[in-house]
């Protein structure tokens, strides 16, 4: 609908330009927003205020001319001018009802991508394999997964890339320790975190061990067969830990999506040679660096992007440069989204700029860092265990499920244990994911079990419950929406409001595709559930006065249920039919 209105305004602008009312060459971004208060219509645009100055007119005067020049459209019942010169559009309820009918008849709920379909690489999760996955990688994993799902639903081709940290100095230490523990290393690796700590302890205590660890890194990077064998064994185990977590979290990632830092090893020397050939390298204190004019420190001195250490070793940036090239030339990406901690923002700005200068990626390929804030504890400080250690992701999920189990059991003591466990899984995992997804990704957020498991507010339990309410209507009816006839007609205020929200689904998803912000979908589903609730309380469904009204309301409820379910699925949450 917003697109329709933008298009109508565009036609009015073209007409006014042709008539000489507006100067040539204006190409404003036409903003159309949903109104908060329905007495102001359903959509509003500030276009008259934006163009008043270049048009040398008062905003209201221009607004009047625009209204007169707007073509008629069946979807718009009237347009009013309000306040300083807003254009308020009122949606025609018959046209709205027809759109909802079309959505109900469509497997994709009438959702289409606003622009052309693209090939999008999504760089997500990317834990370091030396250690067990901890809460720091939760955000990258589930925000990335959510956005990837939305892009796929809109029709993009999504290529997930799990750029795991599987290379570098820590592995020397781990290999040295594996060599010392040949007998029980397998058992030791069941607890990766413990294994890492033990290796680190040896490294810090013994200089002989540390020397051997450094030697092993060099051997590993040079392709020594024994080192590679140990390294593979370690990584296989570590990756299987990650995969088990992805499966439990319901994240769409598999081993096939793993393309770790090590995968680019053979290309790193070429990256350096190509940067050199382009004249982009300078030596600074023995290291090879790229200096770019736009990157300076607080004192105004140039900042280096270091791509090769004095000793010849390569760095994180070198691998990322190689990855940009692979994503452009082999994966043929139109767009690459990096779901990585906000603290790496400068790293990505510099890598993207260097990749462009070096011609590793075509000019039209979009490279976007989708940064996110830190996950803090309920006290607002970085999330830690009681004794100050990092929180393992697996412990966090276990606790969420246990808490959900007690809650659900207290509410439904009559349910059998299998069903309780199943509900607890959906609610517990869902709550952890939803709490994260519902905050704007760039802000830090406080992890709080009580809040995320509450049945009130913008939480997973609230939304899962809202969905079961719709499901229960159809359970009582004993029929599915396909088995009832009739059509949607919008009378009551609550029906209109619910319908207006339902019609926004495509806009919301397109916004997320654009900005990589799943919290918009959470906010939308929360509003939708709230509007369904007032509809449900004010507009009797099964006991409606006549069959036509009853069918219309059932159809509206069915579309709400499908939108909630689809929305939750795009966020990576499993829905329940009852809870
Ligand atoms: N392994 C890195 C970390 O844990 C994240 C990698 C993100 N992706 C990338 N292409 N640099 O911080």
Coordinates of C-alpha atoms and ligand atoms in Angstrom, one line a residue:
X1 CA 0.0 0.0 0.0
X2 CA 2.8 2.4 0.8
X3 CA 4.2 1.7 -2.6
X4 CA 0.9 2.4 -4.2
X5 CA 0.7 5.7 -2.4
X6 CA 4.3 6.6 -3.3
X7 CA 3.4 5.9 -6.9
X8 CA 0.3 8.1 -6.8
X9 CA 2.3 10.9 -5.3
X10 CA 5.0 10.5 -7.9
X11 CA 2.4 10.8 -10.6
X12 CA 1.0 14.0 -9.1
X13 CA 4.6 15.4 -8.9
X14 CA 5.2 14.6 -12.5
X15 CA 1.9 16.3 -13.5
X16 CA 2.7 19.4 -11.4
X17 CA 6.2 19.6 -12.9
X18 CA 4.8 19.4 -16.4
X19 CA 2.3 22.2 -15.6
X20 CA 5.2 24.3 -14.3
X21 CA 4.0 24.4 -10.7
X22 CA 7.1 22.6 -9.6
X23 CA 10.6 23.3 -10.9
X24 CA 12.3 20.6 -13.1
X25 CA 14.8 18.2 -11.7
X26 CA 13.3 17.5 -8.3
X27 CA 13.6 13.8 -7.3
X28 CA 12.6 13.7 -3.7
X29 CA 12.5 10.5 -1.6
X30 CA 8.8 10.2 -1.1
X31 CA 8.1 9.2 2.5
X32 CA 4.9 7.4 3.4
X33 CA 4.3 6.4 7.0
X34 CA 1.5 4.5 8.8
X35 CA -0.5 6.8 11.0
X36 CA -0.8 6.3 14.7
X37 CA -4.2 7.7 15.1
X38 CA -6.8 6.4 12.6
X39 CA -8.8 9.6 12.6
X40 CA -5.8 10.9 10.5
X41 CA -6.4 8.1 7.9
X42 CA -4.2 5.1 7.4
X43 CA -1.1 6.6 5.8
X44 CA 0.5 10.0 5.8
X45 CA 3.2 11.7 3.7
X46 CA 5.1 14.9 4.5
X47 CA 6.0 15.5 0.8
X48 CA 4.3 18.9 0.7
X49 CA 6.5 20.1 3.6
X50 CA 9.6 18.7 2.0
X51 CA 9.0 20.4 -1.4
X52 CA 7.5 23.7 -0.2
X53 CA 10.8 25.4 -0.2
X54 CA 12.1 24.4 -3.7
X55 CA 8.6 25.1 -5.0
X56 CA 8.5 28.5 -3.3
X57 CA 5.0 27.8 -1.9
X58 CA 3.5 27.4 1.5
X59 CA 3.3 23.7 2.5
X60 CA -0.5 23.7 2.7
X61 CA -0.8 25.5 -0.6
X62 CA 1.4 22.9 -2.3
X63 CA -0.6 20.1 -0.4
X64 CA -3.8 21.4 -2.0
X65 CA -2.3 21.4 -5.5
X66 CA -1.0 17.8 -4.9
X67 CA -4.3 16.6 -3.8
X68 CA -5.9 18.0 -6.9
X69 CA -3.3 16.4 -9.1
X70 CA -3.5 12.9 -7.5
X71 CA -4.9 10.3 -9.8
X72 CA -7.9 8.3 -8.5
X73 CA -7.2 4.9 -7.1
X74 CA -9.7 2.2 -6.0
X75 CA -7.6 1.5 -2.9
X76 CA -7.8 5.1 -1.6
X77 CA -11.2 6.3 -0.3
X78 CA -10.1 9.9 0.4
X79 CA -7.1 12.2 1.0
X80 CA -7.1 15.0 3.5
X81 CA -4.7 17.7 4.4
X82 CA -3.8 18.0 8.1
X83 CA -1.6 20.1 10.3
X84 CA 1.2 22.0 8.7
X85 CA 0.6 20.2 5.3
X86 CA 0.5 16.5 5.8
X87 CA -1.3 14.4 3.2
X88 CA -3.5 11.8 5.0
X89 CA -4.6 8.9 3.0
X90 CA -7.7 6.8 3.9
X91 CA -7.7 3.3 2.7
X92 CA -10.8 2.0 1.0
X93 CA -12.1 -0.9 3.1
X94 CA -13.4 -2.9 0.2
X95 CA -10.1 -2.7 -1.6
X96 CA -8.4 -3.6 1.7
X97 CA -10.6 -6.6 2.2
X98 CA -9.8 -7.8 -1.3
X99 CA -6.1 -7.5 -0.7
X100 CA -6.5 -9.7 2.4
X101 CA -8.5 -12.2 0.5
X102 CA -5.6 -12.4 -2.1
X103 CA -3.1 -12.9 0.8
X104 CA -5.2 -15.7 2.3
X105 CA -5.3 -17.4 -1.1
X106 CA -1.5 -17.2 -1.5
X107 CA 1.2 -19.4 0.1
X108 CA 3.4 -16.4 0.5
X109 CA 0.6 -14.3 2.0
X110 CA 0.8 -11.8 -0.9
X111 CA 4.4 -10.8 0.0
X112 CA 6.7 -9.8 -2.8
X113 CA 10.1 -8.2 -2.7
X114 CA 10.0 -4.5 -3.4
X115 CA 13.1 -4.5 -5.6
X116 CA 14.7 -7.1 -7.9
X117 CA 15.8 -10.4 -6.4
X118 CA 19.4 -10.6 -5.5
X119 CA 22.1 -13.1 -4.6
X120 CA 23.0 -12.3 -1.0
X121 CA 25.8 -13.7 1.0
X122 CA 25.0 -13.7 4.7
X123 CA 28.1 -13.9 7.0
X124 CA 26.8 -15.1 10.3
X125 CA 27.7 -17.0 13.5
X126 CA 31.4 -17.4 12.9
X127 CA 32.5 -18.6 16.3
X128 CA 36.2 -19.3 17.0
X129 CA 36.7 -23.0 17.0
X130 CA 39.4 -23.0 19.6
X131 CA 36.8 -22.5 22.3
X132 CA 33.3 -23.6 22.9
X133 CA 30.5 -21.3 21.6
X134 CA 29.6 -18.7 24.2
X135 CA 26.9 -16.1 24.4
X136 CA 28.9 -13.6 22.3
X137 CA 28.0 -15.6 19.2
X138 CA 24.4 -15.9 20.0
X139 CA 23.5 -12.6 18.4
X140 CA 25.4 -13.1 15.2
X141 CA 23.8 -16.5 14.8
X142 CA 20.2 -15.7 15.4
X143 CA 20.0 -12.2 14.0
X144 CA 21.8 -13.4 10.9
X145 CA 19.5 -16.4 10.7
X146 CA 16.4 -14.2 11.0
X147 CA 17.5 -11.8 8.2
X148 CA 18.6 -14.7 6.0
X149 CA 15.1 -16.3 6.4
X150 CA 13.4 -13.0 5.5
X151 CA 15.5 -12.5 2.4
X152 CA 14.8 -16.1 1.2
X153 CA 11.1 -15.6 1.8
X154 CA 11.2 -12.4 -0.3
X155 CA 12.8 -14.4 -3.1
X156 CA 16.5 -13.6 -2.8
X157 CA 19.0 -16.4 -3.2
X158 CA 20.8 -16.5 0.1
X159 CA 24.2 -18.1 0.6
X160 CA 25.1 -18.6 4.2
X161 CA 28.8 -18.3 5.1
X162 CA 30.0 -19.4 8.5
X163 CA 33.4 -17.7 8.6
X164 CA 34.6 -19.6 11.6
X165 CA 37.9 -18.8 13.3
X166 CA 39.8 -22.0 12.6
X167 CA 43.3 -20.7 12.0
X168 CA 45.9 -18.7 13.8
X169 CA 48.1 -18.8 16.8
X170 CA 45.7 -20.4 19.3
X171 CA 45.8 -23.6 17.3
X172 CA 49.5 -24.1 17.9
X173 CA 48.9 -24.2 21.6
X174 CA 46.0 -26.7 21.2
X175 CA 48.0 -29.0 18.9
X176 CA 50.9 -28.9 21.3
X177 CA 48.6 -30.0 24.1
X178 CA 47.0 -32.7 21.9
X179 CA 50.4 -34.1 21.3
X180 CA 51.0 -34.3 25.0
X181 CA 47.7 -36.0 25.7
X182 CA 47.5 -38.6 22.9
X183 CA 45.6 -41.2 25.0
X184 CA 42.7 -39.3 26.4
X185 CA 42.6 -36.3 24.1
X186 CA 39.3 -37.5 22.7
X187 CA 37.7 -37.6 26.1
X188 CA 39.3 -34.2 26.9
X189 CA 37.8 -32.7 23.8
X190 CA 34.3 -33.4 25.0
X191 CA 34.8 -30.4 27.2
X192 CA 36.5 -28.0 24.8
X193 CA 36.5 -25.1 27.2
X194 CA 38.4 -27.2 29.8
X195 CA 40.8 -28.4 27.1
X196 CA 41.5 -24.9 26.0
X197 CA 42.1 -23.7 29.6
X198 CA 44.4 -26.6 30.3
X199 CA 46.4 -25.9 27.2
X200 CA 46.6 -22.2 28.0
X201 CA 47.9 -23.1 31.5
X202 CA 50.7 -25.2 30.0
X203 CA 51.4 -22.4 27.5
X204 CA 51.7 -19.8 30.3
X205 CA 53.8 -22.0 32.6
X206 CA 56.3 -23.6 30.3
X207 CA 58.4 -21.7 27.8
X208 CA 59.4 -24.9 26.2
X209 CA 55.7 -25.7 25.6
X210 CA 55.1 -22.2 24.3
X211 CA 58.0 -22.5 21.8
X212 CA 56.7 -25.8 20.6
X213 CA 53.3 -24.2 20.1
X214 CA 54.7 -21.4 18.0
X215 CA 56.7 -23.9 16.0
X216 CA 53.5 -25.9 15.4
X217 CA 51.6 -22.9 14.0
X218 CA 54.3 -22.4 11.4
X219 CA 54.3 -26.1 10.5
X220 CA 50.5 -26.1 10.3
X221 CA 50.4 -23.1 8.0
X222 CA 53.1 -24.6 5.9
X223 CA 50.8 -27.6 5.4
X224 CA 52.6 -30.3 7.5
X225 CA 50.6 -33.5 7.3
X226 CA 50.7 -34.5 10.9
X227 CA 49.8 -31.0 12.1
X228 CA 46.9 -30.9 9.6
X229 CA 45.6 -34.3 10.8
X230 CA 45.5 -33.1 14.5
X231 CA 44.0 -29.8 13.5
X232 CA 41.3 -31.5 11.5
X233 CA 40.4 -33.8 14.4
X234 CA 40.2 -30.8 16.7
X235 CA 38.0 -28.8 14.3
X236 CA 35.7 -31.7 13.5
X237 CA 34.9 -32.0 17.2
X238 CA 34.6 -28.3 17.8
X239 CA 32.3 -27.9 14.7
X240 CA 30.1 -30.8 15.8
X241 CA 29.6 -28.9 19.1
X242 CA 28.5 -25.9 17.1
X243 CA 26.2 -28.0 14.9
X244 CA 24.5 -29.5 17.9
X245 CA 23.8 -26.0 19.2
X246 CA 22.5 -24.8 15.8
X247 CA 20.1 -27.8 15.7
X248 CA 18.9 -27.1 19.2
X249 CA 18.4 -23.4 18.5
X250 CA 16.6 -24.2 15.2
X251 CA 19.1 -22.2 13.2
X252 CA 19.4 -22.9 9.5
X253 CA 23.1 -23.6 9.4
X254 CA 24.8 -26.8 8.4
X255 CA 28.4 -28.0 7.9
X256 CA 28.1 -27.1 4.2
X257 CA 27.9 -23.4 5.2
X258 CA 31.2 -23.5 7.0
X259 CA 33.9 -21.6 5.1
X260 CA 36.4 -20.7 7.8
X261 CA 39.4 -18.5 7.8
X262 CA 41.6 -21.5 6.9
X263 CA 39.8 -21.9 3.6
X264 CA 41.4 -18.7 2.3
X265 CA 44.9 -19.7 3.4
X266 CA 46.2 -20.4 -0.1
X267 CA 45.0 -17.1 -1.4
X268 CA 46.6 -14.9 1.2
X269 CA 49.9 -14.5 -0.6
X270 CA 48.0 -13.5 -3.8
X271 CA 46.1 -10.9 -1.8
X272 CA 49.4 -9.3 -0.7
X273 CA 50.8 -9.6 -4.2
X274 CA 47.8 -8.0 -5.8
X275 CA 47.6 -5.2 -3.3
X276 CA 51.3 -4.6 -4.0
X277 CA 50.8 -4.6 -7.7
X278 CA 48.1 -1.9 -7.3
X279 CA 50.5 0.2 -5.3
X280 CA 48.4 0.0 -2.2
X281 CA 51.0 -1.4 0.2
X282 CA 53.3 0.5 2.4
X283 CA 55.7 -0.9 5.0
X284 CA 55.4 0.4 8.5
X285 CA 57.6 -1.0 11.3
X286 CA 58.3 -4.1 9.1
X287 CA 54.6 -4.8 8.6
X288 CA 52.7 -4.5 5.3
X289 CA 49.9 -2.0 5.5
X290 CA 47.2 -0.3 3.4
X291 CA 46.8 3.4 4.3
X292 CA 43.6 5.1 3.1
X293 CA 42.9 8.9 3.3
X294 CA 39.6 8.5 5.0
X295 CA 40.9 6.6 7.9
X296 CA 42.7 8.7 10.5
X297 CA 43.1 8.3 14.3
X298 CA 42.0 11.0 16.9
X299 CA 45.3 12.9 16.4
X300 CA 44.8 13.0 12.6
X301 CA 47.5 10.4 11.9
X302 CA 46.8 7.8 9.2
X303 CA 45.5 4.5 10.5
X304 CA 47.0 1.3 8.9
X305 CA 45.1 -1.7 7.8
X306 CA 47.7 -4.3 8.6
X307 CA 47.7 -7.2 6.1
X308 CA 51.0 -8.9 6.8
X309 CA 53.0 -9.0 10.1
X310 CA 56.7 -8.2 10.2
X311 CA 57.4 -12.0 10.6
X312 CA 55.4 -12.7 7.4
X313 CA 52.2 -14.0 9.1
X314 CA 48.8 -12.9 7.8
X315 CA 46.0 -11.4 9.8
X316 CA 42.2 -11.3 10.2
X317 CA 42.0 -8.5 7.7
X318 CA 44.0 -10.4 5.1
X319 CA 41.5 -13.3 5.3
X320 CA 38.6 -11.0 5.1
X321 CA 40.0 -9.4 2.0
X322 CA 40.4 -12.8 0.4
X323 CA 36.8 -13.6 1.4
X324 CA 35.4 -10.4 -0.3
X325 CA 37.0 -11.5 -3.5
X326 CA 35.7 -15.1 -3.2
X327 CA 32.2 -13.8 -2.5
X328 CA 32.4 -11.6 -5.6
X329 CA 34.0 -13.8 -8.1
X330 CA 33.0 -17.3 -7.1
X331 CA 29.7 -16.8 -5.2
X332 CA 28.7 -13.9 -7.6
X333 CA 27.1 -12.0 -4.8
X334 CA 25.1 -8.8 -5.4
X335 CA 25.2 -8.1 -1.7
X336 CA 27.1 -9.3 1.3
X337 CA 25.8 -8.8 4.9
X338 CA 28.2 -9.2 7.8
X339 CA 26.5 -10.0 11.1
X340 CA 29.4 -9.2 13.4
X341 CA 29.8 -7.3 16.7
X342 CA 29.6 -3.6 16.4
X343 CA 33.1 -3.3 17.9
X344 CA 34.5 -4.6 14.6
X345 CA 32.9 -1.7 12.7
X346 CA 36.2 0.0 11.8
X347 CA 37.7 -3.3 10.7
X348 CA 34.9 -3.7 8.2
X349 CA 34.9 -0.2 7.0
X350 CA 38.6 -0.5 6.2
X351 CA 38.4 -3.9 4.7
X352 CA 35.5 -2.8 2.4
X353 CA 37.3 0.3 1.3
X354 CA 40.5 -1.6 0.6
X355 CA 38.6 -4.3 -1.3
X356 CA 37.1 -1.6 -3.5
X357 CA 40.4 0.2 -4.1
X358 CA 42.1 -3.1 -5.0
X359 CA 39.2 -4.0 -7.3
X360 CA 38.5 -7.3 -5.4
X361 CA 34.8 -6.5 -5.7
X362 CA 32.8 -4.8 -8.5
X363 CA 31.6 -1.3 -7.7
X364 CA 27.9 -2.2 -7.6
X365 CA 28.4 -5.1 -5.1
X366 CA 27.0 -4.0 -1.7
X367 CA 29.1 -4.7 1.4
X368 CA 27.2 -4.0 4.6
X369 CA 28.3 -4.5 8.2
X370 CA 25.2 -5.4 10.2
X371 CA 26.8 -4.7 13.6
X372 CA 25.2 -5.5 16.9
X373 CA 25.6 -4.4 20.5
X374 CA 26.8 -6.4 23.5
X375 CA 24.7 -8.8 25.5
X376 CA 24.8 -7.7 29.1
X377 CA 23.6 -9.4 32.3
X378 CA 20.4 -8.3 34.1
X379 CA 22.7 -5.9 36.0
X380 CA 23.7 -4.1 32.8
X381 CA 27.3 -5.4 33.0
X382 CA 28.8 -7.8 30.4
X383 CA 27.2 -11.2 30.8
X384 CA 29.2 -13.5 33.0
X385 CA 28.8 -16.6 35.2
X386 CA 28.7 -16.2 38.9
X387 CA 32.4 -16.8 39.2
X388 CA 33.1 -14.3 36.4
X389 CA 33.6 -16.8 33.5
X390 CA 32.1 -16.6 30.1
X391 CA 28.7 -18.2 29.8
X392 CA 28.6 -21.2 27.6
X393 CA 25.7 -21.0 25.1
X394 CA 24.7 -24.6 25.9
X395 CA 24.3 -23.8 29.6
X396 CA 22.2 -20.8 28.8
X397 CA 19.8 -22.8 26.6
X398 CA 19.5 -25.6 29.2
X399 CA 18.6 -23.1 31.9
X400 CA 16.0 -21.4 29.6
X401 CA 14.3 -24.8 28.9
X402 CA 14.3 -25.7 32.6
X403 CA 12.7 -22.4 33.6
X404 CA 10.2 -22.7 30.8
X405 CA 9.3 -26.2 32.0
X406 CA 8.6 -25.1 35.5
X407 CA 6.5 -22.2 34.3
X408 CA 4.4 -24.2 31.9
X409 CA 4.0 -27.0 34.4
X410 CA 2.7 -24.6 37.0
X411 CA 0.1 -23.3 34.5
X412 CA -0.9 -26.7 33.1
X413 CA -0.3 -29.3 35.7
X414 CA -2.6 -31.7 33.8
X415 CA -0.4 -32.0 30.7
X416 CA 1.7 -35.2 30.4
X417 CA 5.5 -34.9 30.6
X418 CA 6.3 -35.4 26.9
X419 CA 4.0 -32.6 25.9
X420 CA 5.3 -30.4 28.7
X421 CA 8.9 -31.0 27.5
X422 CA 8.0 -30.2 24.0
X423 CA 6.3 -26.9 25.0
X424 CA 9.2 -26.0 27.3
X425 CA 11.6 -26.5 24.4
X426 CA 9.6 -24.1 22.1
X427 CA 9.1 -21.6 24.8
X428 CA 12.6 -21.7 26.4
X429 CA 14.6 -21.5 23.2
X430 CA 12.0 -19.2 21.6
X431 CA 12.3 -16.8 24.6
X432 CA 16.0 -16.6 24.4
X433 CA 16.0 -15.9 20.6
X434 CA 13.0 -13.6 20.7
X435 CA 14.5 -11.4 23.5
X436 CA 17.5 -10.9 21.4
X437 CA 15.7 -10.3 18.1
X438 CA 13.2 -7.9 19.6
X439 CA 15.8 -5.3 20.5
X440 CA 17.3 -3.0 17.8
X441 CA 20.5 -4.9 16.9
X442 CA 22.8 -1.9 17.4
X443 CA 21.9 -1.4 21.0
X444 CA 23.4 -3.3 23.9
X445 CA 20.8 -5.3 25.8
X446 CA 20.3 -6.9 29.1
X447 CA 19.7 -10.6 29.2
X448 CA 17.0 -11.3 31.7
X449 CA 15.3 -14.7 32.1
X450 CA 12.3 -13.4 34.1
X451 CA 11.4 -10.7 31.5
X452 CA 11.9 -13.0 28.4
X453 CA 9.8 -15.7 29.9
X454 CA 6.9 -13.5 30.9
X455 CA 3.5 -14.0 29.3
X456 CA 3.0 -10.3 29.1
X457 CA 4.7 -7.7 26.9
X458 CA 6.7 -8.2 23.7
X459 CA 7.9 -11.7 24.5
X460 CA 8.0 -15.1 22.9
X461 CA 5.5 -16.6 25.3
X462 CA 3.0 -13.8 24.7
X463 CA 3.2 -14.3 20.9
X464 CA 3.2 -18.1 21.0
X465 CA 0.2 -17.9 23.2
X466 CA -1.5 -15.4 20.9
X467 CA -1.1 -17.9 18.1
X468 CA -2.6 -20.7 20.1
X469 CA -5.7 -18.6 20.6
X470 CA -6.3 -18.4 16.9
X471 CA -5.6 -22.1 16.6
X472 CA -8.2 -22.8 19.3
X473 CA -10.9 -21.0 17.3
X474 CA -10.5 -23.4 14.5
X475 CA -10.1 -26.3 16.8
X476 CA -13.5 -25.5 18.3
X477 CA -15.0 -25.0 14.9
X478 CA -13.6 -28.3 13.7
X479 CA -12.9 -27.0 10.2
X480 CA -10.0 -25.2 8.5
X481 CA -10.4 -21.9 6.7
X482 CA -10.3 -23.7 3.3
X483 CA -13.5 -25.4 4.3
X484 CA -15.5 -22.3 5.0
X485 CA -16.8 -20.0 2.4
X486 CA -17.7 -16.3 2.4
X487 CA -15.4 -13.3 2.2
X488 CA -13.8 -10.7 4.4
X489 CA -15.8 -7.5 4.9
X490 CA -14.7 -4.9 7.3
X491 CA -17.2 -3.2 9.5
X492 CA -16.2 -2.8 13.2
X493 CA -13.4 -0.5 14.1
X494 CA -11.4 -3.5 15.5
X495 CA -11.8 -5.3 12.3
X496 CA -10.5 -2.3 10.3
X497 CA -7.6 -1.9 12.6
X498 CA -6.6 -5.6 12.4
X499 CA -7.0 -5.6 8.7
X500 CA -4.8 -2.5 8.2
X501 CA -2.1 -4.2 10.2
X502 CA -2.3 -7.4 8.3
X503 CA -1.9 -5.5 5.1
X504 CA 1.5 -4.2 6.3
X505 CA 3.2 -7.5 6.5
X506 CA 5.0 -7.1 3.1
X507 CA 6.2 -3.6 3.9
X508 CA 7.6 -4.8 7.2
X509 CA 9.5 -7.7 5.6
X510 CA 10.9 -5.4 2.9
X511 CA 12.1 -3.0 5.6
X512 CA 14.0 -5.8 7.3
X513 CA 15.6 -6.9 4.1
X514 CA 16.8 -3.4 3.6
X515 CA 18.1 -2.7 7.0
X516 CA 18.8 -6.1 8.5
X517 CA 16.7 -5.3 11.6
X518 CA 14.4 -8.2 12.7
X519 CA 13.2 -6.2 15.7
X520 CA 10.8 -4.6 13.2
X521 CA 9.1 -7.9 12.7
X522 CA 8.9 -8.5 16.4
X523 CA 7.3 -5.1 17.0
X524 CA 4.9 -5.8 14.1
X525 CA 3.8 -9.2 15.4
X526 CA 3.4 -7.8 18.9
X527 CA 1.1 -5.1 17.5
X528 CA -0.8 -7.6 15.4
X529 CA -1.3 -9.9 18.5
X530 CA -2.6 -6.9 20.4
X531 CA -5.0 -5.9 17.7
X532 CA -6.2 -9.5 17.4
X533 CA -6.9 -9.5 21.1
X534 CA -9.2 -6.5 20.9
X535 CA -10.9 -7.9 17.8
X536 CA -11.4 -11.2 19.7
X537 CA -12.8 -9.5 22.7
X538 CA -15.1 -7.1 20.8
X539 CA -16.2 -9.0 17.8
X540 CA -17.7 -12.4 18.6
X541 CA -16.4 -14.9 16.0
X542 CA -18.1 -18.3 16.5
X543 CA -21.2 -16.7 17.9
X544 CA -21.5 -13.9 15.3
X545 CA -25.1 -12.8 14.4
X546 CA -25.1 -14.4 10.9
X547 CA -23.1 -16.7 8.8
X548 CA -21.6 -14.0 6.5
X549 CA -20.3 -12.1 9.5
X550 CA -19.0 -15.3 11.1
X551 CA -17.2 -16.4 7.9
X552 CA -15.7 -12.9 7.5
X553 CA -14.4 -13.0 11.0
X554 CA -13.1 -16.5 10.7
X555 CA -11.2 -15.5 7.6
X556 CA -9.7 -12.5 9.3
X557 CA -8.7 -14.8 12.2
X558 CA -7.2 -17.3 9.8
X559 CA -5.1 -14.7 8.1
X560 CA -3.9 -13.4 11.5
X561 CA -2.9 -16.9 12.5
X562 CA -1.0 -17.5 9.3
X563 CA 0.7 -14.2 9.5
X564 CA 1.7 -14.8 13.1
X565 CA 3.0 -18.3 12.3
X566 CA 4.9 -17.2 9.2
X567 CA 6.3 -14.2 11.1
X568 CA 7.5 -16.3 14.0
X569 CA 8.9 -18.9 11.6
X570 CA 10.9 -16.1 9.9
X571 CA 12.3 -15.2 13.3
X572 CA 13.3 -18.9 13.7
X573 CA 10.6 -19.7 16.3
X574 CA 8.6 -22.9 16.4
X575 CA 4.9 -22.3 17.0
X576 CA 2.6 -24.6 19.1
X577 CA -1.0 -25.4 18.5
X578 CA -1.7 -25.3 22.2
X579 CA 0.2 -24.5 25.3
Ligands
LIG1 N1 35.4 -15.2 14.3 C1 35.2 -13.8 14.5 C2 34.9 -13.4 15.9 O1 34.6 -14.3 16.7 C3 34.0 -13.3 13.7 C4 34.1 -13.4 12.2 C5 33.1 -12.6 11.5 N2 33.2 -12.7 10.0 C6 34.1 -12.1 9.3 N3 34.1 -12.2 8.0 N4 35.1 -11.5 9.8 O2 35.0 -12.3 16.3

